[in-house]
mmCIF file of C-alpha atoms in Angstrom:
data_model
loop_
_atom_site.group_PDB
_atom_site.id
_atom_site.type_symbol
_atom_site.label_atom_id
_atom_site.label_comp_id
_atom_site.label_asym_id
_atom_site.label_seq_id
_atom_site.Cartn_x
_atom_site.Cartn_y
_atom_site.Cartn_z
ATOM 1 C CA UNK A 1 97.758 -24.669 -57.931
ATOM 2 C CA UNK A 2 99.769 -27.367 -59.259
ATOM 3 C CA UNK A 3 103.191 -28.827 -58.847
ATOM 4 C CA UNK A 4 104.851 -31.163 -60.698
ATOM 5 C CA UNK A 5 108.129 -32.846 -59.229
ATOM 6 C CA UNK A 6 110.046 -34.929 -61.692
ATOM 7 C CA UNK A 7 112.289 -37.324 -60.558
ATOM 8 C CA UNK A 8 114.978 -40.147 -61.338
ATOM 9 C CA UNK A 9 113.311 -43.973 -60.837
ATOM 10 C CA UNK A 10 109.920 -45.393 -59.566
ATOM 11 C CA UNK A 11 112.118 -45.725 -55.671
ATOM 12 C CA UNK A 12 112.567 -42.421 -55.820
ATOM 13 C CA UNK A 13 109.317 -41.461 -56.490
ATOM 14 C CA UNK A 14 107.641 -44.115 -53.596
ATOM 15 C CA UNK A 15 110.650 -42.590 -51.208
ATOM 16 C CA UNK A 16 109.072 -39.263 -51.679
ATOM 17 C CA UNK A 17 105.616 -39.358 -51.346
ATOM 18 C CA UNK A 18 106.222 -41.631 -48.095
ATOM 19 C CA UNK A 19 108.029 -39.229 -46.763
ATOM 20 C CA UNK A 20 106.799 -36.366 -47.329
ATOM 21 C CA UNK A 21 103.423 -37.825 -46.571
ATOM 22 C CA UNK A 22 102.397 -35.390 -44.054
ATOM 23 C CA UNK A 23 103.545 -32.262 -45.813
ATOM 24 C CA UNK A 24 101.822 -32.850 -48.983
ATOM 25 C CA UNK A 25 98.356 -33.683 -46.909
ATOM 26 C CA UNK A 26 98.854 -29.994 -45.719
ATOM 27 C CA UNK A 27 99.505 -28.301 -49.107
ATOM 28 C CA UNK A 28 96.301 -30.593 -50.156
ATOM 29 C CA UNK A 29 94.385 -29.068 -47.408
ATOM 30 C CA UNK A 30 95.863 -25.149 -48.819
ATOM 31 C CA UNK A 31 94.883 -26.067 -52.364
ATOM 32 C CA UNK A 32 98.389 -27.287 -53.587
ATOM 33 C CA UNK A 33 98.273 -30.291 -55.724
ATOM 34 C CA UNK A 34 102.131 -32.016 -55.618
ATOM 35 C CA UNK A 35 102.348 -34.860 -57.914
ATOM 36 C CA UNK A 36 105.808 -37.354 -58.556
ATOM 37 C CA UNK A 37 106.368 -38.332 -61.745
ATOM 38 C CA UNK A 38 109.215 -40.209 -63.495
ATOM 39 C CA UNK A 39 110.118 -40.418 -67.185
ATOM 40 C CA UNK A 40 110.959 -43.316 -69.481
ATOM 41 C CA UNK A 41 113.221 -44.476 -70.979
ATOM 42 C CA UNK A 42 115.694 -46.176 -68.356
ATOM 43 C CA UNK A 43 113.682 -43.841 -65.319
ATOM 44 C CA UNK A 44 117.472 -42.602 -65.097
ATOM 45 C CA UNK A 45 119.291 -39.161 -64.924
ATOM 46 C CA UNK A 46 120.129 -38.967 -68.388
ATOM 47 C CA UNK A 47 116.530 -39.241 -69.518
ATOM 48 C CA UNK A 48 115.443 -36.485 -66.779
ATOM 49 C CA UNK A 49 118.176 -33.964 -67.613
ATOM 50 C CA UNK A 50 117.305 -34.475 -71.648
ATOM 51 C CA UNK A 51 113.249 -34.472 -70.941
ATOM 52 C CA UNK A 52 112.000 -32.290 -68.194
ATOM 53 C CA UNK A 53 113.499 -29.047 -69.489
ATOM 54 C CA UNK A 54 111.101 -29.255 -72.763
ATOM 55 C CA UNK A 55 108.297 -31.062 -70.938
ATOM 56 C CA UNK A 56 108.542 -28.052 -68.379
ATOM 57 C CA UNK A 57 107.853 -25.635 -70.916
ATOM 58 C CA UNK A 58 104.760 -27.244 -72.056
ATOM 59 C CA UNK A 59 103.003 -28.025 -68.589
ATOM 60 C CA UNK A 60 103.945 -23.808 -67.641
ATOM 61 C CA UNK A 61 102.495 -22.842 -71.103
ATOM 62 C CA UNK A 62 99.430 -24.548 -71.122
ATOM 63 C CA UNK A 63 98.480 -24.358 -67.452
ATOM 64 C CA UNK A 64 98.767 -20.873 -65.772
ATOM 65 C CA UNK A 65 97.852 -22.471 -62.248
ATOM 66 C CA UNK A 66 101.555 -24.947 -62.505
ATOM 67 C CA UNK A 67 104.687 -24.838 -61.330
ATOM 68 C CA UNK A 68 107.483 -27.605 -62.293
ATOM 69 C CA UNK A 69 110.285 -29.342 -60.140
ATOM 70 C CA UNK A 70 113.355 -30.971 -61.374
ATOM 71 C CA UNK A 71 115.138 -33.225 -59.083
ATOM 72 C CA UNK A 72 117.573 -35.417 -60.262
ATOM 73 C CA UNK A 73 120.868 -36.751 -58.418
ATOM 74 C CA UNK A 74 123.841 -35.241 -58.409
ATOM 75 C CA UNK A 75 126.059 -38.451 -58.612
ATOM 76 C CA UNK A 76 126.968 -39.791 -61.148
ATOM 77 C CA UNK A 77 128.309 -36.250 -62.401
ATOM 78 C CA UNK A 78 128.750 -35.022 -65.883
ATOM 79 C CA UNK A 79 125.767 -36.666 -67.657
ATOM 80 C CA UNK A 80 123.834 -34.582 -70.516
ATOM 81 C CA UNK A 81 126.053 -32.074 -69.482
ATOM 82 C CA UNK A 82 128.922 -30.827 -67.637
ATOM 83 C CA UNK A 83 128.104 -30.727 -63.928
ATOM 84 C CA UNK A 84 130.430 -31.659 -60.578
ATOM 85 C CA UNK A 85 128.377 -29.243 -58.229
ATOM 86 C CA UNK A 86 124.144 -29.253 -57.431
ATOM 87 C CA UNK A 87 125.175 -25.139 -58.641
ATOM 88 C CA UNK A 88 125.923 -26.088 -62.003
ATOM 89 C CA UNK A 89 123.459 -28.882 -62.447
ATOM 90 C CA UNK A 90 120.953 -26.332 -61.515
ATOM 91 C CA UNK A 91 122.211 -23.942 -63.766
ATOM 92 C CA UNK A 92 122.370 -26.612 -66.731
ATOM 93 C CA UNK A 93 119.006 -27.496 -66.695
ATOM 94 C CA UNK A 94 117.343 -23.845 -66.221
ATOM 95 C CA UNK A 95 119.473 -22.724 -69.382
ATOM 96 C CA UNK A 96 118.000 -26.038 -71.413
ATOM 97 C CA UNK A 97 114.775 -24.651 -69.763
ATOM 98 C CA UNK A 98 114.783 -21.272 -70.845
ATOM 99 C CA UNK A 99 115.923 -22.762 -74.564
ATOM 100 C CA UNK A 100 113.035 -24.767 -74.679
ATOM 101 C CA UNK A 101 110.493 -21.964 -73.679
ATOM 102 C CA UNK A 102 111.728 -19.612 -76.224
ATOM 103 C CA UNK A 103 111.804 -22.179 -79.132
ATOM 104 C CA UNK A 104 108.041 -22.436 -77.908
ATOM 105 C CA UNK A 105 106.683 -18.949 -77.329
ATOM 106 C CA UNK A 106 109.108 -15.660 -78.102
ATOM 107 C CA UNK A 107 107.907 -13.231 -75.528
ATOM 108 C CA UNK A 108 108.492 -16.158 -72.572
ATOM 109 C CA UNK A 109 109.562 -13.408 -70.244
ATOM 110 C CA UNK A 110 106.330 -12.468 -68.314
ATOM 111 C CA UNK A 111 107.325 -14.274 -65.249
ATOM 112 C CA UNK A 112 106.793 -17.645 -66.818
ATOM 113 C CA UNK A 113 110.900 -18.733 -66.326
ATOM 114 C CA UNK A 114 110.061 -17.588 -62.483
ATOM 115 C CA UNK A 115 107.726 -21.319 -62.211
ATOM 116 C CA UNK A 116 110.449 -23.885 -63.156
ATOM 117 C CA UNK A 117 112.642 -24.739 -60.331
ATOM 118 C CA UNK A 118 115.619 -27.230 -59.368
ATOM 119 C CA UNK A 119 117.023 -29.067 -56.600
ATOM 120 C CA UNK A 120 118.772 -31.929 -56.296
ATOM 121 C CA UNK A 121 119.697 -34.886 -54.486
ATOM 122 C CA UNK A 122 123.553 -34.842 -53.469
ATOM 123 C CA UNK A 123 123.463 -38.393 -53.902
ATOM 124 C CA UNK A 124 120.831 -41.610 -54.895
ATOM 125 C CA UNK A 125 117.438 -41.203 -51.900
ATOM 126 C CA UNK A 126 119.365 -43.750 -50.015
ATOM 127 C CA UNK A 127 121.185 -41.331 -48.431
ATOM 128 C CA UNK A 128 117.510 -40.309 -47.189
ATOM 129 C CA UNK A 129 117.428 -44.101 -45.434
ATOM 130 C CA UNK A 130 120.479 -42.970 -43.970
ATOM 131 C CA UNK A 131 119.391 -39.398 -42.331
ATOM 132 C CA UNK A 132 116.497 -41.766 -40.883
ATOM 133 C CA UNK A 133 118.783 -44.039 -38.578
ATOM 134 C CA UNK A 134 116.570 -44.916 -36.066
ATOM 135 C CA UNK A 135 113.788 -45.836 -38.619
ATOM 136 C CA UNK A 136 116.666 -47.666 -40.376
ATOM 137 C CA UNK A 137 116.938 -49.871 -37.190
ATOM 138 C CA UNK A 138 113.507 -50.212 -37.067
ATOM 139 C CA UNK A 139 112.845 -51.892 -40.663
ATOM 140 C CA UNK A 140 116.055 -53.968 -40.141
ATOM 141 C CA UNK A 141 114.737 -55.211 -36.462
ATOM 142 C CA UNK A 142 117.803 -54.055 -35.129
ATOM 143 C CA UNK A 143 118.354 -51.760 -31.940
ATOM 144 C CA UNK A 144 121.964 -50.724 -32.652
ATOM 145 C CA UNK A 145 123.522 -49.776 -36.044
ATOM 146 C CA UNK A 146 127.172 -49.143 -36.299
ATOM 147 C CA UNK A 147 127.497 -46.083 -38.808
ATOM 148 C CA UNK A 148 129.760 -46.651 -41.225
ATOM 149 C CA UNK A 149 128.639 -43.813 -43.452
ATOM 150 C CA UNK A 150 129.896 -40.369 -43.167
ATOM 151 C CA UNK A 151 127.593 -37.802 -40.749
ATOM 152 C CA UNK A 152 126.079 -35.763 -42.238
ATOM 153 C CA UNK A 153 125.352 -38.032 -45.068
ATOM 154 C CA UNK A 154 125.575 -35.762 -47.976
ATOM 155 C CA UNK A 155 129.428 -36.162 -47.110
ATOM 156 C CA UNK A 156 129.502 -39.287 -47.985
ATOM 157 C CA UNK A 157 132.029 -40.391 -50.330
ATOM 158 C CA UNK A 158 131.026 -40.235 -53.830
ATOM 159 C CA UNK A 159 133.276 -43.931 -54.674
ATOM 160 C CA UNK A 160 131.171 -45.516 -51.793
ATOM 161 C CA UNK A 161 127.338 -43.735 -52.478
ATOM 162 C CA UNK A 162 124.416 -44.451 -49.963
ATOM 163 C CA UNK A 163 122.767 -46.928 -51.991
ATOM 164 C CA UNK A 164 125.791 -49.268 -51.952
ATOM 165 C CA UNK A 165 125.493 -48.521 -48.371
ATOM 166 C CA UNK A 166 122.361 -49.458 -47.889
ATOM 167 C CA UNK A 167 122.787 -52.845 -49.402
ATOM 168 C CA UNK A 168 125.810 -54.139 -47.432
ATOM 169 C CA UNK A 169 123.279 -53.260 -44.304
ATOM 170 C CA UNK A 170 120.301 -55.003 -45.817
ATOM 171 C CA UNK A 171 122.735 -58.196 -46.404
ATOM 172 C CA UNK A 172 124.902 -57.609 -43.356
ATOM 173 C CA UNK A 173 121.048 -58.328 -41.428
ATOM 174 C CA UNK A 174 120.495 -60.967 -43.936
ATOM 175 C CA UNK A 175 117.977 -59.155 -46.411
ATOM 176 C CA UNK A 176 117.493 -58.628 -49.817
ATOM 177 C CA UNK A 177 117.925 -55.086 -50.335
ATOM 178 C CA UNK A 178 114.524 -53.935 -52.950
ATOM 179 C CA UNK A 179 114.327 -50.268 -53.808
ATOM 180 C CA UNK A 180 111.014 -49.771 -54.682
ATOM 181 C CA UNK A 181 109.926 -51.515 -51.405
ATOM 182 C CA UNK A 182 112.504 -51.132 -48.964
ATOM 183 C CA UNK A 183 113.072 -47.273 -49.637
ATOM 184 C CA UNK A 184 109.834 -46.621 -48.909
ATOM 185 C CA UNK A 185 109.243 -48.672 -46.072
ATOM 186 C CA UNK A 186 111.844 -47.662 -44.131
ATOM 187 C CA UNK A 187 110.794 -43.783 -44.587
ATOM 188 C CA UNK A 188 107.784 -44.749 -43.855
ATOM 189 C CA UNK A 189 108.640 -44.430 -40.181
ATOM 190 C CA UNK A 190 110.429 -41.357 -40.105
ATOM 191 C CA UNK A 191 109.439 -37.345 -39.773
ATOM 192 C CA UNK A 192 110.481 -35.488 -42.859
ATOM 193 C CA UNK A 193 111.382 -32.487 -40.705
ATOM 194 C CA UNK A 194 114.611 -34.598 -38.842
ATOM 195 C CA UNK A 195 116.024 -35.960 -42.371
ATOM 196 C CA UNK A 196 116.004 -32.657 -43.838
ATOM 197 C CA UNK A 197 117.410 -31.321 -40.924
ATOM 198 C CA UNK A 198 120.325 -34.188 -41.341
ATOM 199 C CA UNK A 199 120.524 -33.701 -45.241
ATOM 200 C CA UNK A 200 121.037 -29.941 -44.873
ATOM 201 C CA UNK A 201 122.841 -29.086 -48.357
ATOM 202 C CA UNK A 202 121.101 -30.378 -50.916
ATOM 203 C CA UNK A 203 117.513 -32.146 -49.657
ATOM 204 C CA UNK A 204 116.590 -29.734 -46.998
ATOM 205 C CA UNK A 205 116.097 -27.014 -50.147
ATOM 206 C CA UNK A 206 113.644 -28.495 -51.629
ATOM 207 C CA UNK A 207 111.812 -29.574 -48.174
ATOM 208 C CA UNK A 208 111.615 -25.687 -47.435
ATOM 209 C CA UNK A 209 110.242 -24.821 -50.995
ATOM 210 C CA UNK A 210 107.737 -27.435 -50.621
ATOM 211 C CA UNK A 211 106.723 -25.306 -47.009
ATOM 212 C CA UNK A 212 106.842 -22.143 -48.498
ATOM 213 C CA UNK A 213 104.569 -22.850 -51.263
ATOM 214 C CA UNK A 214 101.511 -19.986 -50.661
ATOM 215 C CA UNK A 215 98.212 -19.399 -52.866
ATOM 216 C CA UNK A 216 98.016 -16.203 -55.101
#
Protein backbone atom coordinates (compact mmCIF):
# COMPACT_ATOMS: atom_id res chain seq x y z
CA UNK A 1 0.00 0.00 0.00
CA UNK A 2 0.89 3.40 -0.85
CA UNK A 3 0.43 6.87 0.48
CA UNK A 4 1.08 9.90 -0.94
CA UNK A 5 1.13 13.16 1.33
CA UNK A 6 1.29 16.38 -0.58
CA UNK A 7 2.38 19.27 1.00
CA UNK A 8 3.15 23.17 0.87
CA UNK A 9 7.28 23.87 0.54
CA UNK A 10 10.49 21.67 0.60
CA UNK A 11 10.55 22.78 4.94
CA UNK A 12 7.56 21.33 5.19
CA UNK A 13 8.27 18.33 3.63
CA UNK A 14 12.00 17.85 5.66
CA UNK A 15 9.75 18.90 8.96
CA UNK A 16 7.71 15.87 8.29
CA UNK A 17 9.64 13.09 7.53
CA UNK A 18 11.96 14.14 10.63
CA UNK A 19 9.36 13.96 12.63
CA UNK A 20 7.50 11.50 11.94
CA UNK A 21 10.61 9.45 11.50
CA UNK A 22 9.71 6.73 13.76
CA UNK A 23 6.13 6.28 12.69
CA UNK A 24 6.76 5.91 9.11
CA UNK A 25 9.71 3.15 9.94
CA UNK A 26 6.69 1.23 11.51
CA UNK A 27 4.16 1.53 8.63
CA UNK A 28 7.46 0.47 6.47
CA UNK A 29 7.82 -2.50 8.60
CA UNK A 30 3.50 -3.21 8.02
CA UNK A 31 3.93 -2.72 4.29
CA UNK A 32 2.85 1.04 4.11
CA UNK A 33 4.89 3.08 1.82
CA UNK A 34 4.36 7.11 2.97
CA UNK A 35 6.07 9.37 0.64
CA UNK A 36 6.20 13.67 0.91
CA UNK A 37 5.98 15.35 -2.02
CA UNK A 38 5.66 19.05 -2.95
CA UNK A 39 4.50 20.68 -6.19
CA UNK A 40 5.93 23.47 -8.33
CA UNK A 41 5.38 26.25 -9.14
CA UNK A 42 6.13 28.62 -6.03
CA UNK A 43 5.94 25.05 -3.58
CA UNK A 44 3.02 27.35 -2.11
CA UNK A 45 -0.71 26.85 -1.12
CA UNK A 46 -2.11 28.15 -4.14
CA UNK A 47 -0.30 25.67 -6.34
CA UNK A 48 -1.38 22.67 -3.86
CA UNK A 49 -5.06 23.63 -3.62
CA UNK A 50 -5.13 24.08 -7.75
CA UNK A 51 -2.89 20.68 -8.33
CA UNK A 52 -3.41 17.87 -5.94
CA UNK A 53 -7.16 17.54 -6.46
CA UNK A 54 -6.52 16.43 -10.32
CA UNK A 55 -3.16 14.81 -9.59
CA UNK A 56 -5.18 12.77 -6.85
CA UNK A 57 -7.41 11.41 -9.28
CA UNK A 58 -4.76 10.08 -11.44
CA UNK A 59 -2.41 8.36 -8.75
CA UNK A 60 -6.15 6.56 -7.24
CA UNK A 61 -7.01 5.60 -10.90
CA UNK A 62 -4.04 4.10 -11.99
CA UNK A 63 -2.85 2.45 -8.78
CA UNK A 64 -5.48 0.37 -6.83
CA UNK A 65 -2.87 -0.23 -3.90
CA UNK A 66 -2.79 4.18 -3.19
CA UNK A 67 -4.21 6.38 -1.10
CA UNK A 68 -3.58 10.37 -1.37
CA UNK A 69 -3.09 13.12 1.40
CA UNK A 70 -3.60 16.76 1.05
CA UNK A 71 -2.12 18.95 3.59
CA UNK A 72 -1.84 22.38 3.06
CA UNK A 73 -1.99 25.37 5.72
CA UNK A 74 -4.76 26.91 6.76
CA UNK A 75 -3.30 30.52 7.00
CA UNK A 76 -3.25 32.54 4.77
CA UNK A 77 -7.16 31.91 4.27
CA UNK A 78 -9.21 32.32 1.19
CA UNK A 79 -6.73 31.23 -1.53
CA UNK A 80 -8.13 29.13 -4.68
CA UNK A 81 -11.10 29.29 -2.82
CA UNK A 82 -13.17 30.49 -0.09
CA UNK A 83 -11.97 28.99 3.18
CA UNK A 84 -11.61 30.65 7.00
CA UNK A 85 -12.00 27.15 8.78
CA UNK A 86 -9.64 23.60 8.24
CA UNK A 87 -13.85 22.38 7.72
CA UNK A 88 -14.23 24.23 4.69
CA UNK A 89 -10.76 23.92 3.30
CA UNK A 90 -11.37 20.28 3.61
CA UNK A 91 -14.51 20.44 2.04
CA UNK A 92 -13.08 22.69 -0.93
CA UNK A 93 -10.61 20.48 -1.99
CA UNK A 94 -12.67 17.01 -1.77
CA UNK A 95 -15.42 18.77 -4.03
CA UNK A 96 -12.40 19.88 -6.67
CA UNK A 97 -11.51 16.16 -5.99
CA UNK A 98 -14.56 14.51 -6.75
CA UNK A 99 -14.78 17.06 -10.04
CA UNK A 100 -11.67 15.89 -11.19
CA UNK A 101 -12.45 12.07 -10.81
CA UNK A 102 -15.62 12.29 -12.66
CA UNK A 103 -14.21 14.41 -15.60
CA UNK A 104 -11.78 11.28 -15.61
CA UNK A 105 -13.83 8.12 -15.21
CA UNK A 106 -17.97 8.39 -14.95
CA UNK A 107 -18.76 5.52 -12.69
CA UNK A 108 -15.96 6.99 -9.93
CA UNK A 109 -18.23 5.81 -7.18
CA UNK A 110 -16.90 2.28 -6.27
CA UNK A 111 -15.20 3.43 -3.20
CA UNK A 112 -12.51 5.22 -5.11
CA UNK A 113 -13.61 9.02 -3.46
CA UNK A 114 -13.22 6.88 0.01
CA UNK A 115 -8.88 7.03 -0.74
CA UNK A 116 -8.38 10.85 -0.99
CA UNK A 117 -8.14 12.48 2.30
CA UNK A 118 -7.39 16.05 3.93
CA UNK A 119 -5.94 17.61 6.85
CA UNK A 120 -4.41 20.54 7.46
CA UNK A 121 -2.02 22.55 9.23
CA UNK A 122 -3.79 25.39 11.38
CA UNK A 123 -0.92 27.40 10.67
CA UNK A 124 2.86 27.30 8.67
CA UNK A 125 4.96 23.71 10.50
CA UNK A 126 6.52 26.27 12.69
CA UNK A 127 3.96 26.04 14.93
CA UNK A 128 5.29 22.26 15.06
CA UNK A 129 8.87 23.93 16.41
CA UNK A 130 6.71 25.43 18.82
CA UNK A 131 4.70 22.21 20.32
CA UNK A 132 8.48 20.91 20.62
CA UNK A 133 9.73 23.51 23.33
CA UNK A 134 12.17 21.69 24.97
CA UNK A 135 13.76 20.52 21.62
CA UNK A 136 13.39 24.23 20.70
CA UNK A 137 15.81 24.99 23.63
CA UNK A 138 17.89 22.41 22.67
CA UNK A 139 18.77 23.59 18.92
CA UNK A 140 18.96 27.21 20.25
CA UNK A 141 21.52 26.06 23.23
CA UNK A 142 19.31 27.58 25.53
CA UNK A 143 17.87 26.06 28.90
CA UNK A 144 15.00 28.52 29.42
CA UNK A 145 12.62 29.97 26.75
CA UNK A 146 10.17 32.60 27.68
CA UNK A 147 6.89 31.69 25.64
CA UNK A 148 5.63 34.33 24.00
CA UNK A 149 3.34 32.33 21.76
CA UNK A 150 -0.08 31.35 22.68
CA UNK A 151 -0.45 27.55 24.46
CA UNK A 152 -1.71 25.52 22.74
CA UNK A 153 -0.12 26.81 19.66
CA UNK A 154 -2.79 26.35 17.14
CA UNK A 155 -4.23 29.47 19.12
CA UNK A 156 -1.90 31.47 18.07
CA UNK A 157 -2.83 34.61 16.54
CA UNK A 158 -3.26 34.47 12.92
CA UNK A 159 -1.56 38.52 12.53
CA UNK A 160 1.50 37.10 14.49
CA UNK A 161 1.84 33.18 12.80
CA UNK A 162 4.52 30.70 14.23
CA UNK A 163 6.94 31.20 11.61
CA UNK A 164 7.33 34.92 12.40
CA UNK A 165 7.70 33.49 15.76
CA UNK A 166 10.19 31.40 15.18
CA UNK A 167 12.42 33.96 13.62
CA UNK A 168 12.40 36.68 16.32
CA UNK A 169 13.70 33.49 18.57
CA UNK A 170 16.31 32.40 16.09
CA UNK A 171 17.56 36.27 16.04
CA UNK A 172 16.68 37.02 19.64
CA UNK A 173 19.70 33.92 20.23
CA UNK A 174 21.58 35.49 17.47
CA UNK A 175 20.80 32.99 14.49
CA UNK A 176 19.81 33.04 11.15
CA UNK A 177 16.55 31.52 11.07
CA UNK A 178 16.73 28.71 7.63
CA UNK A 179 13.60 26.69 7.04
CA UNK A 180 14.69 23.94 5.23
CA UNK A 181 17.45 23.34 7.87
CA UNK A 182 16.38 24.67 11.00
CA UNK A 183 12.75 23.12 10.84
CA UNK A 184 14.04 20.00 10.58
CA UNK A 185 16.70 20.06 12.93
CA UNK A 186 14.98 21.17 15.65
CA UNK A 187 12.21 18.26 15.19
CA UNK A 188 14.73 16.23 14.89
CA UNK A 189 14.88 15.95 18.66
CA UNK A 190 11.44 15.65 19.52
CA UNK A 191 8.71 12.54 19.84
CA UNK A 192 5.92 13.00 17.38
CA UNK A 193 3.49 11.59 19.93
CA UNK A 194 4.01 14.95 22.52
CA UNK A 195 3.58 17.60 19.51
CA UNK A 196 0.52 16.06 18.36
CA UNK A 197 -0.62 15.81 21.66
CA UNK A 198 0.15 19.84 21.94
CA UNK A 199 -1.26 20.56 18.34
CA UNK A 200 -4.54 18.80 19.14
CA UNK A 201 -6.99 20.51 16.46
CA UNK A 202 -5.63 20.39 13.39
CA UNK A 203 -2.03 18.23 13.35
CA UNK A 204 -2.93 15.57 15.77
CA UNK A 205 -5.66 14.33 12.84
CA UNK A 206 -3.52 13.51 10.57
CA UNK A 207 -0.88 11.91 13.20
CA UNK A 208 -3.82 9.42 14.14
CA UNK A 209 -4.66 8.60 10.41
CA UNK A 210 -1.13 7.97 9.79
CA UNK A 211 -1.53 5.20 13.07
CA UNK A 212 -4.55 3.84 11.94
CA UNK A 213 -3.44 3.01 8.56
CA UNK A 214 -4.10 -1.17 8.41
CA UNK A 215 -3.40 -3.67 5.35
CA UNK A 216 -6.46 -5.13 3.42
Amino acid sequence: MRLVVYVEGPSDRAAMQTLLQPLLRQKQQEGFRIDFFTLPPGHNKESLLQKVPGKAANIILNDPNSRVVALPDLYPANINFPHTSCEELQRGLITKFHHALSQRRRDADDGLPDRFHVFCLKHDQESLLLAADEALKNALGVRHLKASWRVPVEDQNFDRPPKRVISELFEMHGKNYVPTKDAPFVLSGADYRQVAARCPQCFEPFVKFLESLRQG
